[in-house]
PDB file of C-alpha atoms and ligand atoms in Angstrom:
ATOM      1  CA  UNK A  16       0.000   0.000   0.000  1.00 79.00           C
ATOM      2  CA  UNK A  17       1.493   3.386  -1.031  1.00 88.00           C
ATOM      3  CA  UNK A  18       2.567   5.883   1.506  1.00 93.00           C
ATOM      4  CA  UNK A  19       0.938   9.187   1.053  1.00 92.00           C
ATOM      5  CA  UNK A  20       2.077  12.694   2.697  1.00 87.00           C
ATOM      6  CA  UNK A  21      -0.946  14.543   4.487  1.00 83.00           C
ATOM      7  CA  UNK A  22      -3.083  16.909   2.513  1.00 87.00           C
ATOM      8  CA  UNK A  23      -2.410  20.621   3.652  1.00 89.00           C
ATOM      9  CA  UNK A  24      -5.645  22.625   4.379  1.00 94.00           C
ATOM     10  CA  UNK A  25      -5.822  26.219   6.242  1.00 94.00           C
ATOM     11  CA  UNK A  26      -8.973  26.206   7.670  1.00 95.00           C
ATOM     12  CA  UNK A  27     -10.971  23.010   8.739  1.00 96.00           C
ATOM     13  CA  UNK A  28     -14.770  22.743   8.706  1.00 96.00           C
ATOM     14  CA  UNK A  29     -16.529  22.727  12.109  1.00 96.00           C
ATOM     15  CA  UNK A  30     -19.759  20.383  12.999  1.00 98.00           C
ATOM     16  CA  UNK A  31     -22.995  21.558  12.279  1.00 97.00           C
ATOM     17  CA  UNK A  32     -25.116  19.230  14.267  1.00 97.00           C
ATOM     18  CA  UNK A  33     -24.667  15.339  14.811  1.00 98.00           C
ATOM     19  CA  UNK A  34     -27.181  13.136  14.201  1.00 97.00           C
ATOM     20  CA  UNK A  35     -28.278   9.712  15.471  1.00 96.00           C
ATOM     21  CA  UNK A  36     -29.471   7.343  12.940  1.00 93.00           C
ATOM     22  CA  UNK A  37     -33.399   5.185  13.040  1.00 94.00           C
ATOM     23  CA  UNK A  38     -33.981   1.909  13.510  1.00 92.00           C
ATOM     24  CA  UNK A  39     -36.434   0.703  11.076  1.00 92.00           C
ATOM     25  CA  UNK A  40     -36.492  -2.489   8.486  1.00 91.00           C
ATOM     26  CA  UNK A  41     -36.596  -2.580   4.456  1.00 91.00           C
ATOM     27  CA  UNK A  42     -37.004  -5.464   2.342  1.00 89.00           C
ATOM     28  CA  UNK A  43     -38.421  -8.559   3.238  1.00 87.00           C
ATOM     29  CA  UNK A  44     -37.746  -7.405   6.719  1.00 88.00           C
ATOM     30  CA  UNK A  45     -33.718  -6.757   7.140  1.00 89.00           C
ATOM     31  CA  UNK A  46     -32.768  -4.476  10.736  1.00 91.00           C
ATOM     32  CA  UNK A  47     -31.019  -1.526   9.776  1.00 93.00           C
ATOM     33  CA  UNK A  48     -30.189   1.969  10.586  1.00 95.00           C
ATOM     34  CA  UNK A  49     -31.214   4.449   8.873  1.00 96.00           C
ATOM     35  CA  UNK A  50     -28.470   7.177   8.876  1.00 97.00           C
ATOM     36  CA  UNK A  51     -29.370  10.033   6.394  1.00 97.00           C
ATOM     37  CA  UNK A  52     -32.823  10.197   6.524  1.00 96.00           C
ATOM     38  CA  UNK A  53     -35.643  11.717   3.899  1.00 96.00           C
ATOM     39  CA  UNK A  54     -35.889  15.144   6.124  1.00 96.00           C
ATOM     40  CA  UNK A  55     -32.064  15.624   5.900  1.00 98.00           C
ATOM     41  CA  UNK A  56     -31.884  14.819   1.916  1.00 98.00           C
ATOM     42  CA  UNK A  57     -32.386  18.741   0.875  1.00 98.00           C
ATOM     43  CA  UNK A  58     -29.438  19.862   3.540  1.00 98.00           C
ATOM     44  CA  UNK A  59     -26.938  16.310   2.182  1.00 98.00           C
ATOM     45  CA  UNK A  60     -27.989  16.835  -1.510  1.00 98.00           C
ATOM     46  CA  UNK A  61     -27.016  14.866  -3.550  1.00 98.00           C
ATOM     47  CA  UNK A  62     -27.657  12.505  -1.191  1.00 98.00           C
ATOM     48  CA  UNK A  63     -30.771  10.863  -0.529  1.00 98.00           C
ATOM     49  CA  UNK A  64     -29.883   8.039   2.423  1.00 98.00           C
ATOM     50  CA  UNK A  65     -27.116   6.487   4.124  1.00 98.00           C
ATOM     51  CA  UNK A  66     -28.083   2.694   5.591  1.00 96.00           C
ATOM     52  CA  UNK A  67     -25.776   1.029   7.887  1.00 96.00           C
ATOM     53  CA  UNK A  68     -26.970  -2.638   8.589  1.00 92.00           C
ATOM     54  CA  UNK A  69     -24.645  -4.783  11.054  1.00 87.00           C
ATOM     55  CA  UNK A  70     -25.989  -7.473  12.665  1.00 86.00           C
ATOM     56  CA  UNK A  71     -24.560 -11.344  14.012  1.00 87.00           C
ATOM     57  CA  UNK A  72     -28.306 -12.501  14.014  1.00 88.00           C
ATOM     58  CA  UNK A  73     -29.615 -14.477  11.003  1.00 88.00           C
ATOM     59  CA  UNK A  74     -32.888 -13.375  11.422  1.00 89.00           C
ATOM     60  CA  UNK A  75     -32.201  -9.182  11.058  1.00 90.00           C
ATOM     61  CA  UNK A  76     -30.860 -10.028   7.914  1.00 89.00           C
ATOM     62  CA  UNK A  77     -31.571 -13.379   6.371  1.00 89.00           C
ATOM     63  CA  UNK A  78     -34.961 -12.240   4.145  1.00 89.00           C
ATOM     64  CA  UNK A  79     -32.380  -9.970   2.573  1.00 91.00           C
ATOM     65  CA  UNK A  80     -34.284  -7.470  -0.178  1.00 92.00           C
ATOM     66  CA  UNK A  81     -36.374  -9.693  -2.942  1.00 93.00           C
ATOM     67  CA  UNK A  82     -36.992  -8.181  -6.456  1.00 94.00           C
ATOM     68  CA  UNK A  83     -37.794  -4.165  -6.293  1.00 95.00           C
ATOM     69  CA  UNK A  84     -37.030  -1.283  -8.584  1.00 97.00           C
ATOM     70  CA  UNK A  85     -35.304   1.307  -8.474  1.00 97.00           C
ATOM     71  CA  UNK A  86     -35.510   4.411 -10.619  1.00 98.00           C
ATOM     72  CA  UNK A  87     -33.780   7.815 -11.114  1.00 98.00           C
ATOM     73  CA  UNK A  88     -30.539   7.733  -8.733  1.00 98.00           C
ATOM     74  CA  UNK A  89     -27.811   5.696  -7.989  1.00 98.00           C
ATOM     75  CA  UNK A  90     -27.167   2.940  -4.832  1.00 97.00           C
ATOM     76  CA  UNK A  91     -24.082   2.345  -3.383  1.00 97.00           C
ATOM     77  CA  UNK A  92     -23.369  -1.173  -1.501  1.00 96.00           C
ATOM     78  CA  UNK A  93     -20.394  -1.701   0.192  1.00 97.00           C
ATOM     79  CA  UNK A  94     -20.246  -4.513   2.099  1.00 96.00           C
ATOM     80  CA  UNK A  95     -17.749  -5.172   5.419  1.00 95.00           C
ATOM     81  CA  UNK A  96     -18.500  -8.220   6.126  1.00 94.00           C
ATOM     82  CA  UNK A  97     -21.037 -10.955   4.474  1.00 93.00           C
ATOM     83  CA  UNK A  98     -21.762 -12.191   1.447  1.00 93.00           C
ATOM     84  CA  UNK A  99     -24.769 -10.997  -0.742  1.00 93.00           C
ATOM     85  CA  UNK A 100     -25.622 -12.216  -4.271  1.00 94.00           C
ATOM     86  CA  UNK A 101     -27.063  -9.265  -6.411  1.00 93.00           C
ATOM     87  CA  UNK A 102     -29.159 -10.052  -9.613  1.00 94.00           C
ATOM     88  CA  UNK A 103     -31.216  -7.594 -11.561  1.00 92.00           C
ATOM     89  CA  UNK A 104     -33.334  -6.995 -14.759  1.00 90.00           C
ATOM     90  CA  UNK A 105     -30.293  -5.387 -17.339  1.00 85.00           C
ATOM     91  CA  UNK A 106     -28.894  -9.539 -16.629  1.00 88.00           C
ATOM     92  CA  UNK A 107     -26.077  -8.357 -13.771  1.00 89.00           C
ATOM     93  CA  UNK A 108     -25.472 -10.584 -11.471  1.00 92.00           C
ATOM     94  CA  UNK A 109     -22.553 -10.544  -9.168  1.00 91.00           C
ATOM     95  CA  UNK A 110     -21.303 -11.572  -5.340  1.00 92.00           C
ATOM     96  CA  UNK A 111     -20.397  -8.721  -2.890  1.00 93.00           C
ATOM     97  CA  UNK A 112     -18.685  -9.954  -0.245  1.00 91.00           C
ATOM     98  CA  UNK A 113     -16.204  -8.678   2.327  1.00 92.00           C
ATOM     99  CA  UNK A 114     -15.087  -5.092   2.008  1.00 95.00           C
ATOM    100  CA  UNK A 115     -16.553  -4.927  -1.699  1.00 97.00           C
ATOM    101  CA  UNK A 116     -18.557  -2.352  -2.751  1.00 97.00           C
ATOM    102  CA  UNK A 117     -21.194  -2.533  -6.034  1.00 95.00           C
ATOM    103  CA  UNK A 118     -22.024   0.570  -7.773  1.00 96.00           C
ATOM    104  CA  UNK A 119     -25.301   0.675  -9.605  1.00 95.00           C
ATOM    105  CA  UNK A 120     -26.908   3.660 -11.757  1.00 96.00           C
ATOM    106  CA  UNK A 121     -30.286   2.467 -11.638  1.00 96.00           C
ATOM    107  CA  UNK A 122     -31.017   5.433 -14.550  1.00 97.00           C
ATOM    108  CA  UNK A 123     -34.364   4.995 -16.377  1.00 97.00           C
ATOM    109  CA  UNK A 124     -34.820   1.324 -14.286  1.00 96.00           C
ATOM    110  CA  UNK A 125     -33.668  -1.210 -12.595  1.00 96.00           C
ATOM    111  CA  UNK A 126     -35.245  -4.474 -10.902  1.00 96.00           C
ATOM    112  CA  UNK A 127     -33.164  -6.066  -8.774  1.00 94.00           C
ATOM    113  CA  UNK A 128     -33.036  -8.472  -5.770  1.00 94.00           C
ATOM    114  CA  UNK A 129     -30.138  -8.292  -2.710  1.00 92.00           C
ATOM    115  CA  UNK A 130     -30.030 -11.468  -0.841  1.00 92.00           C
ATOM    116  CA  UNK A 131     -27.703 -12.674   1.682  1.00 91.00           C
ATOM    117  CA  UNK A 132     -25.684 -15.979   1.061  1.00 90.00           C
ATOM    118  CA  UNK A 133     -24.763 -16.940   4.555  1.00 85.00           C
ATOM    119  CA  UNK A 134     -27.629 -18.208   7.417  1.00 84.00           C
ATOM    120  CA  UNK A 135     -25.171 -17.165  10.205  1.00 88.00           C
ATOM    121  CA  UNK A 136     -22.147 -15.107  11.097  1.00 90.00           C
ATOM    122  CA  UNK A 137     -21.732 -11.208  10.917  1.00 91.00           C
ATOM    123  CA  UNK A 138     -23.122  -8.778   7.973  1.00 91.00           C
ATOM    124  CA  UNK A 139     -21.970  -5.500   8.195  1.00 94.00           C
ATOM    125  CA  UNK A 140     -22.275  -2.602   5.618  1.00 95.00           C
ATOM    126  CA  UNK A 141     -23.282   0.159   4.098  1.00 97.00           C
ATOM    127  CA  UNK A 142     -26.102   1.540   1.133  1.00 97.00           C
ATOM    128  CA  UNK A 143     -26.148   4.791  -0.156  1.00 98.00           C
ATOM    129  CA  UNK A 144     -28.001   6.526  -2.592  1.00 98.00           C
ATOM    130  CA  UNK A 145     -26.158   9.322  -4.856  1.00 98.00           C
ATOM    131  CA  UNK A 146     -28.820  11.499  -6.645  1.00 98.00           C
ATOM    132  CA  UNK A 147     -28.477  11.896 -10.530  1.00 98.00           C
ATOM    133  CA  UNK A 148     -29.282  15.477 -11.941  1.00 98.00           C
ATOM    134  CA  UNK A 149     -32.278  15.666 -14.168  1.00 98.00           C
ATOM    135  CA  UNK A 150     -30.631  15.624 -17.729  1.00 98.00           C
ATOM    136  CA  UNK A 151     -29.573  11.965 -16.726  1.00 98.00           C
ATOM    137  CA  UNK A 152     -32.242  10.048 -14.194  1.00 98.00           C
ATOM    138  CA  UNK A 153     -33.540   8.355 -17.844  1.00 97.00           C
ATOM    139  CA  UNK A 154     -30.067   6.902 -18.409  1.00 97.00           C
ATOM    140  CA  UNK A 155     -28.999   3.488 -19.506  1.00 95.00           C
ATOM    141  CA  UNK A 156     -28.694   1.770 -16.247  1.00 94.00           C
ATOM    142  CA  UNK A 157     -24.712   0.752 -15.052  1.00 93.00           C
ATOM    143  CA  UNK A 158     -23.440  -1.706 -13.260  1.00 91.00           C
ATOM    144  CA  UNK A 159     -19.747  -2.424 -11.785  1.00 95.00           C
ATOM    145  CA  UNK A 160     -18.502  -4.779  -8.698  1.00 95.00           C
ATOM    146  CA  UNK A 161     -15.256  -4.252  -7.039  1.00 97.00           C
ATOM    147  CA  UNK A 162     -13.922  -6.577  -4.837  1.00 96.00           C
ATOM    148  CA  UNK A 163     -11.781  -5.224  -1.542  1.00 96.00           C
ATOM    149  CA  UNK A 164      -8.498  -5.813  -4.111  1.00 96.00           C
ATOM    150  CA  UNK A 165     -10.111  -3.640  -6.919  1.00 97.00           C
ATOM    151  CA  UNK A 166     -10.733  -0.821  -4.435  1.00 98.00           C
ATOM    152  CA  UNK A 167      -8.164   1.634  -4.491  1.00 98.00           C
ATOM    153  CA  UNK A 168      -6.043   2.179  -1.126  1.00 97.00           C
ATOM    154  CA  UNK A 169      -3.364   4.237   0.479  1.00 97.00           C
ATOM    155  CA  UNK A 170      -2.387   4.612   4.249  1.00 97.00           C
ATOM    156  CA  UNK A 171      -0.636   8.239   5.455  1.00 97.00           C
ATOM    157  CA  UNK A 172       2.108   8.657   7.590  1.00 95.00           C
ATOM    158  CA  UNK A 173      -0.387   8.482  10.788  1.00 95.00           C
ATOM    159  CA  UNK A 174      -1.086   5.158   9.733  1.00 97.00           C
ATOM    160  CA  UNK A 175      -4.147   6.321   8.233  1.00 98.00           C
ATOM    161  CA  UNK A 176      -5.787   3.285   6.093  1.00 98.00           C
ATOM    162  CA  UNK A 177      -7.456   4.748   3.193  1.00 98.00           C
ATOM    163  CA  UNK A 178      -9.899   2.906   1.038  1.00 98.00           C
ATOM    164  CA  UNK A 179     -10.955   5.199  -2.180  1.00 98.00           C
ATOM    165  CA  UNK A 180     -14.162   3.909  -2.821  1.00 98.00           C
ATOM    166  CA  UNK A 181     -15.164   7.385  -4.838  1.00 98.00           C
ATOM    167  CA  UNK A 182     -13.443  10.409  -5.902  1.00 98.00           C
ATOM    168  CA  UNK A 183      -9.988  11.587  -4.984  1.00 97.00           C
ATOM    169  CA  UNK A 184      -7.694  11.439  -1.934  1.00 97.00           C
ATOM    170  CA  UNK A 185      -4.098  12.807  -1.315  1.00 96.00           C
ATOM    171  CA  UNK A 186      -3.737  11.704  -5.239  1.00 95.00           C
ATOM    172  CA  UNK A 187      -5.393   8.601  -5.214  1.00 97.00           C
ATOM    173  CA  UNK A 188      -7.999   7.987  -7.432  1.00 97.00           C
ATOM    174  CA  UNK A 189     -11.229   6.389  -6.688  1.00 97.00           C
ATOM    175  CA  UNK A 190     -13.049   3.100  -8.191  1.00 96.00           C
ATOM    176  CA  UNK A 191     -15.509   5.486  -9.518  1.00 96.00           C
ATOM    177  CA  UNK A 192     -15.509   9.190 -10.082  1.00 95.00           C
ATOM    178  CA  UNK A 193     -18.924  11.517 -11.285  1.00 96.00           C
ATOM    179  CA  UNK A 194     -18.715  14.617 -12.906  1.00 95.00           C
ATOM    180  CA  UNK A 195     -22.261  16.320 -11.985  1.00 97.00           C
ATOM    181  CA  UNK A 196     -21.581  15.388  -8.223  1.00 98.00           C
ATOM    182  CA  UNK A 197     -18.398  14.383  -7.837  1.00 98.00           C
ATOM    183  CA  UNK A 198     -18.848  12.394  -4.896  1.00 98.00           C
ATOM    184  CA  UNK A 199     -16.211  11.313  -2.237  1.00 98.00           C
ATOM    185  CA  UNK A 200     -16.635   8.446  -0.683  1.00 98.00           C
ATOM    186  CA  UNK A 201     -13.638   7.555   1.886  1.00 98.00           C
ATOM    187  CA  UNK A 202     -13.706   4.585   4.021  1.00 98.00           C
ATOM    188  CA  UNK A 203     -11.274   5.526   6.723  1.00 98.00           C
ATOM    189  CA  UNK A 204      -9.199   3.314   9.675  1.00 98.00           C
ATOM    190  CA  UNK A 205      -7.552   5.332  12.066  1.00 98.00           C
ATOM    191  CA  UNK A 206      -5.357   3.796  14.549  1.00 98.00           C
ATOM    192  CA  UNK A 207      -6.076   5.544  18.306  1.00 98.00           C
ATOM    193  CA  UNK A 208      -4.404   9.062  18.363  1.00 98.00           C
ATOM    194  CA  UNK A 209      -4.249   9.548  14.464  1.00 97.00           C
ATOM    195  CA  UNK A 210      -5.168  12.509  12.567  1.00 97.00           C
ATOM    196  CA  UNK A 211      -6.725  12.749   9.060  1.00 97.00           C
ATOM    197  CA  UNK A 212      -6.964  15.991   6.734  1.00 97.00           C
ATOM    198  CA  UNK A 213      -8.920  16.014   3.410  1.00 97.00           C
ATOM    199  CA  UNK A 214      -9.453  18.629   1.739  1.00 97.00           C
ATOM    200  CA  UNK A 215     -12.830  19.218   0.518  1.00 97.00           C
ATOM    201  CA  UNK A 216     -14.223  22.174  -1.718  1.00 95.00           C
ATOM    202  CA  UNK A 217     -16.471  24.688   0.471  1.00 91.00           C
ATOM    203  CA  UNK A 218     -19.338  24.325  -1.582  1.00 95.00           C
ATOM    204  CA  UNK A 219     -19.424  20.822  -1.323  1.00 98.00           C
ATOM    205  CA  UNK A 220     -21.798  19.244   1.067  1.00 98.00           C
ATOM    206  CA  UNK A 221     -20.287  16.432   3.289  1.00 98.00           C
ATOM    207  CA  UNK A 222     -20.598  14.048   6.434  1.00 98.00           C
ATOM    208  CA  UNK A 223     -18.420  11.707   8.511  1.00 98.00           C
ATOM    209  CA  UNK A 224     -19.988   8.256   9.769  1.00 98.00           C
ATOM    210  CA  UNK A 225     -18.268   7.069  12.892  1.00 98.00           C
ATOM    211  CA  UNK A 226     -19.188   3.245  12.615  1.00 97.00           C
ATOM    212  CA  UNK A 227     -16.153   2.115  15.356  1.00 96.00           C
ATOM    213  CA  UNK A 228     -14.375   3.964  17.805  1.00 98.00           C
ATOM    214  CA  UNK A 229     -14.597   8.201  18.198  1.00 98.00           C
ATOM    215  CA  UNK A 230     -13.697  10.892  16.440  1.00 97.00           C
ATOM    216  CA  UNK A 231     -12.770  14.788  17.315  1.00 98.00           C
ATOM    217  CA  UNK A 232     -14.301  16.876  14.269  1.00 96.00           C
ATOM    218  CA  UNK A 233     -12.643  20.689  15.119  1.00 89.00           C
ATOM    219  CA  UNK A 234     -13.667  21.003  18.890  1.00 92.00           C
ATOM    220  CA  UNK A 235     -16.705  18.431  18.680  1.00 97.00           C
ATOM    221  CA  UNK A 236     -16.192  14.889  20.091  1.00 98.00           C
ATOM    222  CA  UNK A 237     -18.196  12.649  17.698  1.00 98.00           C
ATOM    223  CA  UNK A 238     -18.984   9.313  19.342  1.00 97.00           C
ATOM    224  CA  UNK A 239     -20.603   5.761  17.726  1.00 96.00           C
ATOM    225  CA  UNK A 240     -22.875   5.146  15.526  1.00 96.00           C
ATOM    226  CA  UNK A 241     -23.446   9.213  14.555  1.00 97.00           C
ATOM    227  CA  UNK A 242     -23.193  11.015  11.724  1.00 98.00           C
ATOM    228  CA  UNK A 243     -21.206  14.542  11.806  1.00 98.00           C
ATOM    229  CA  UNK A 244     -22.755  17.086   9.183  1.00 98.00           C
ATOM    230  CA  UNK A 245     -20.095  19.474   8.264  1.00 98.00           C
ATOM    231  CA  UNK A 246     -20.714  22.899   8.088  1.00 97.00           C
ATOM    232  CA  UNK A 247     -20.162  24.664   4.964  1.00 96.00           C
ATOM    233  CA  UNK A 248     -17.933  27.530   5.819  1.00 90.00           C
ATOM    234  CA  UNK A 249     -17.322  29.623   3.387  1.00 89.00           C
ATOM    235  CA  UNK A 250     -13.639  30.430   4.502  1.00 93.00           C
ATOM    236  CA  UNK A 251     -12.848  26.335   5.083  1.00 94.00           C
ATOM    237  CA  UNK A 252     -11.225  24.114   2.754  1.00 95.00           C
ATOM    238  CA  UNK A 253     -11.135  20.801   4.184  1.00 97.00           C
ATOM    239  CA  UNK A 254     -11.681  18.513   7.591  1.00 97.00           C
ATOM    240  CA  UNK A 255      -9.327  17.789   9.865  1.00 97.00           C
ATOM    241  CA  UNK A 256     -10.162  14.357  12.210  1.00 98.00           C
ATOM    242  CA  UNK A 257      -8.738  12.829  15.297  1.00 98.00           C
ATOM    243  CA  UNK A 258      -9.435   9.699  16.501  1.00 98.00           C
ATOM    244  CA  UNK A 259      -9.800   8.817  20.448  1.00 97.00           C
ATOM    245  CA  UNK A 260      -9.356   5.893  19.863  1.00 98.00           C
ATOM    246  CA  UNK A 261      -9.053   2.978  17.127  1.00 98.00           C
ATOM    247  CA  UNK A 262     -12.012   4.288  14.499  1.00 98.00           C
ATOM    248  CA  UNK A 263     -13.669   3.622  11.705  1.00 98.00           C
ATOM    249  CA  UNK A 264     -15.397   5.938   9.477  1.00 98.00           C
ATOM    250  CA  UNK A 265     -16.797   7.260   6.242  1.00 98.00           C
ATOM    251  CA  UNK A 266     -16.125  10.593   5.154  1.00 98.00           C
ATOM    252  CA  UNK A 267     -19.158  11.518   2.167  1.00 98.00           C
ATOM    253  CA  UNK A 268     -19.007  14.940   0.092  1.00 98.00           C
ATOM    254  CA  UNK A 269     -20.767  16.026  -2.829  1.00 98.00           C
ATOM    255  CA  UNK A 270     -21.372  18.418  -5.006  1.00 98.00           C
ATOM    256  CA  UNK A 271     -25.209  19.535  -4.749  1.00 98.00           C
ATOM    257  CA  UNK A 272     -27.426  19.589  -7.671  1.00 98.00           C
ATOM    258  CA  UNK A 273     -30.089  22.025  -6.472  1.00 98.00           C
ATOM    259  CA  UNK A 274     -32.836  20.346  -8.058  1.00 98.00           C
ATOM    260  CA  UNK A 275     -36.165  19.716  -7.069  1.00 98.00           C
ATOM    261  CA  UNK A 276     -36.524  16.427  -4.975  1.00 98.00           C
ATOM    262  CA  UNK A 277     -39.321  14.119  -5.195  1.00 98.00           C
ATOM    263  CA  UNK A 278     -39.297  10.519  -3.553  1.00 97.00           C
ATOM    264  CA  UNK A 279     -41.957   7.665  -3.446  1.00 97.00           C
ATOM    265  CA  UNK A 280     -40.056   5.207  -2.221  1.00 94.00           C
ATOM    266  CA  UNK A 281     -37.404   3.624  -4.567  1.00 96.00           C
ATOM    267  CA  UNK A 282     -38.135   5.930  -7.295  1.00 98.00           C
ATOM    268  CA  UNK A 283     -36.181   9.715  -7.482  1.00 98.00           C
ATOM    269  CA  UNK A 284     -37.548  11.786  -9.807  1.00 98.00           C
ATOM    270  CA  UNK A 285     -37.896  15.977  -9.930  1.00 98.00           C
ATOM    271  CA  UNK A 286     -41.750  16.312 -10.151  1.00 98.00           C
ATOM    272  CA  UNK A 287     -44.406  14.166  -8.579  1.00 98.00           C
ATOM    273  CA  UNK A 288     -45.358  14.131 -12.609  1.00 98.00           C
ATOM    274  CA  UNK A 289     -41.961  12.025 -13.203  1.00 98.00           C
ATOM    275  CA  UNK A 290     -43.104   9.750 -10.397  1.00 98.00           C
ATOM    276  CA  UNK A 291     -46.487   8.991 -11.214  1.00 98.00           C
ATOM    277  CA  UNK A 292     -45.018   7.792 -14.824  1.00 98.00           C
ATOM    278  CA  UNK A 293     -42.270   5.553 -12.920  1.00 98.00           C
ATOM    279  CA  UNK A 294     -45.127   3.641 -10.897  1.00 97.00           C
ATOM    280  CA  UNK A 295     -47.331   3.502 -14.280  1.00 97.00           C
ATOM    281  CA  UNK A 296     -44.118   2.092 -16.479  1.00 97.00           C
ATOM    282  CA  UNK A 297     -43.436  -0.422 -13.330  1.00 97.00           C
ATOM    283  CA  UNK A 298     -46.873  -1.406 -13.313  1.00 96.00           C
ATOM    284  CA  UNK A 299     -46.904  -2.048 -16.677  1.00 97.00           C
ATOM    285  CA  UNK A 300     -43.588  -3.743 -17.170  1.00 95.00           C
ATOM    286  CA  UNK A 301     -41.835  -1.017 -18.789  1.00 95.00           C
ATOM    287  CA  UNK A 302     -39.913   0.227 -15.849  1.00 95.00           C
ATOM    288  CA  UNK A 303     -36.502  -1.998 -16.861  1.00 90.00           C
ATOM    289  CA  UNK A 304     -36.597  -2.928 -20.648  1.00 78.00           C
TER     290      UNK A 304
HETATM  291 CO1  LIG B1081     -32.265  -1.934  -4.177  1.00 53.61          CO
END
């Protein structure tokens, strides 16, 4: 794993509020928390939601997420630990398993299932949904996996690990990069003690997930299990992190599209117009051809 220098930044973003995820179930009945939720999607654009499931009991996870669609955005999986068979209506089919991540741009539609492969033992991860400005929610749909080797890495002289799942990082180039919303999407292992810098474009909105361990964001201790909103400064130009102890996090920025929202459930779309025709075309079959 390459060594990398820390990123310089003059000013660091402070916290804007924490937040502390909800408990609810999706699918055929999988336990997860739900981290970014539908209120906070106008403040985190172009995010929609941030999942974290986690869970060493079969029976929060086993039902997994049967055949739905998905229209207008894009999901994010990335998987810690477990093994999760994917299969949808453009013919992908792939395993995610430990520390993998699958990127799909559901575009125009997708019908897909998610369903564990394992009846016992830990499944830990991660979905999040990336929003896709107007000109391109009726796109083809996409597909990629990347296994944990396929993800690129890098660990800083703090002994920083680095995994690059999107966008850019003290030179390192993500597994996927965006143009409309450039996305960042760092999965970070700090050993207790260690700092970590980024630098992040002011504009940009962003988050840090503290999934192990603790955090100090500026002067605001950020304990497990809650999600840091960064404030947008207008004078900062990055984050700075320290970790009380040994951490794990994700560090999410974007750049927002300023569009109109509007959700029914797994479809995205900018007028309730664009959603009625997304339940008509699933209804009818036309959703995914
Ligand atoms: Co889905």
């Amino acid at each position: 794993m390459s060594v990398r220098p820390a990123e310089s930044i003059t000013r660091a973003r402070s916290v804007e509020r924490l937040v502390t995820g909800q408990a609810t179930s999706d699918g055929a009945g999988v336990k997860l928390t739900r981290v970014l939720t539908q209120p906070l999607q106008r403040r985190l654009d172009p995010f929609l939601m941030l999942d974290a499931f986690g869970s060493d009991r079969a029976d929060d996870y086993i039902a997994g997420f049967p055949d739905h669609p998905h229209r207008g955005f894009e999901t994010v999986t990335y998987m810690i630990a477990g093994r999760m068979r994917h299969r949808d209506s453009a013919g992908h089919e792939g395993l995610l398993e430990n520390g993998g991540v699958q990127w799909m741009t559901a575009g125009r539609g997708v019908i897909h299932s998610e369903i564990p492969q394992q009846e016992e033992g830990l499944m830990e991860g991660f979905q999040l949904w990336l929003n896709l400005p107007a000109r391109d929610k009726l796109c083809a749909p996409w597909y990629r996996d990347f296994t944990a080797d396929e993800l690129p890495r890098f660990v800083t002289e703090e002994g920083v690990e680095v995994t690059v799942i999107a966008g850019e990082s003290h030179g390192v180039v993500g597994a996927v990069t965006r143009e409309s919303t450039a996305p960042l999407y760092l999965d970070l292992q700090l050993p207790a003690g260690a700092s970590f810098t980024q630098a992040l474009p002011a504009g940009h909105n962003a988050f840090v997930y503290v999934y192990r361990g603790e955090l100090t964001l500026g002067d605001t201790p950020v304990p497990p299990k809650r999600m840091a909103i960064l404030a947008n400064d207008a004078d900062s130009d990055g984050v700075r992190m320290v970790a009380g102890a040994d951490t794990r996090a994700l560090l999410i920025a974007g750049r927002p599209l300023n569009e109109p929202i509007a959700q029914y459930g797994p479809f995205v779309m900018n007028t309730e117009q664009e959603i009625y025709q997304a339940v008509a075309d699933y209804r009818a079959g036309t959703l995914a051809v």
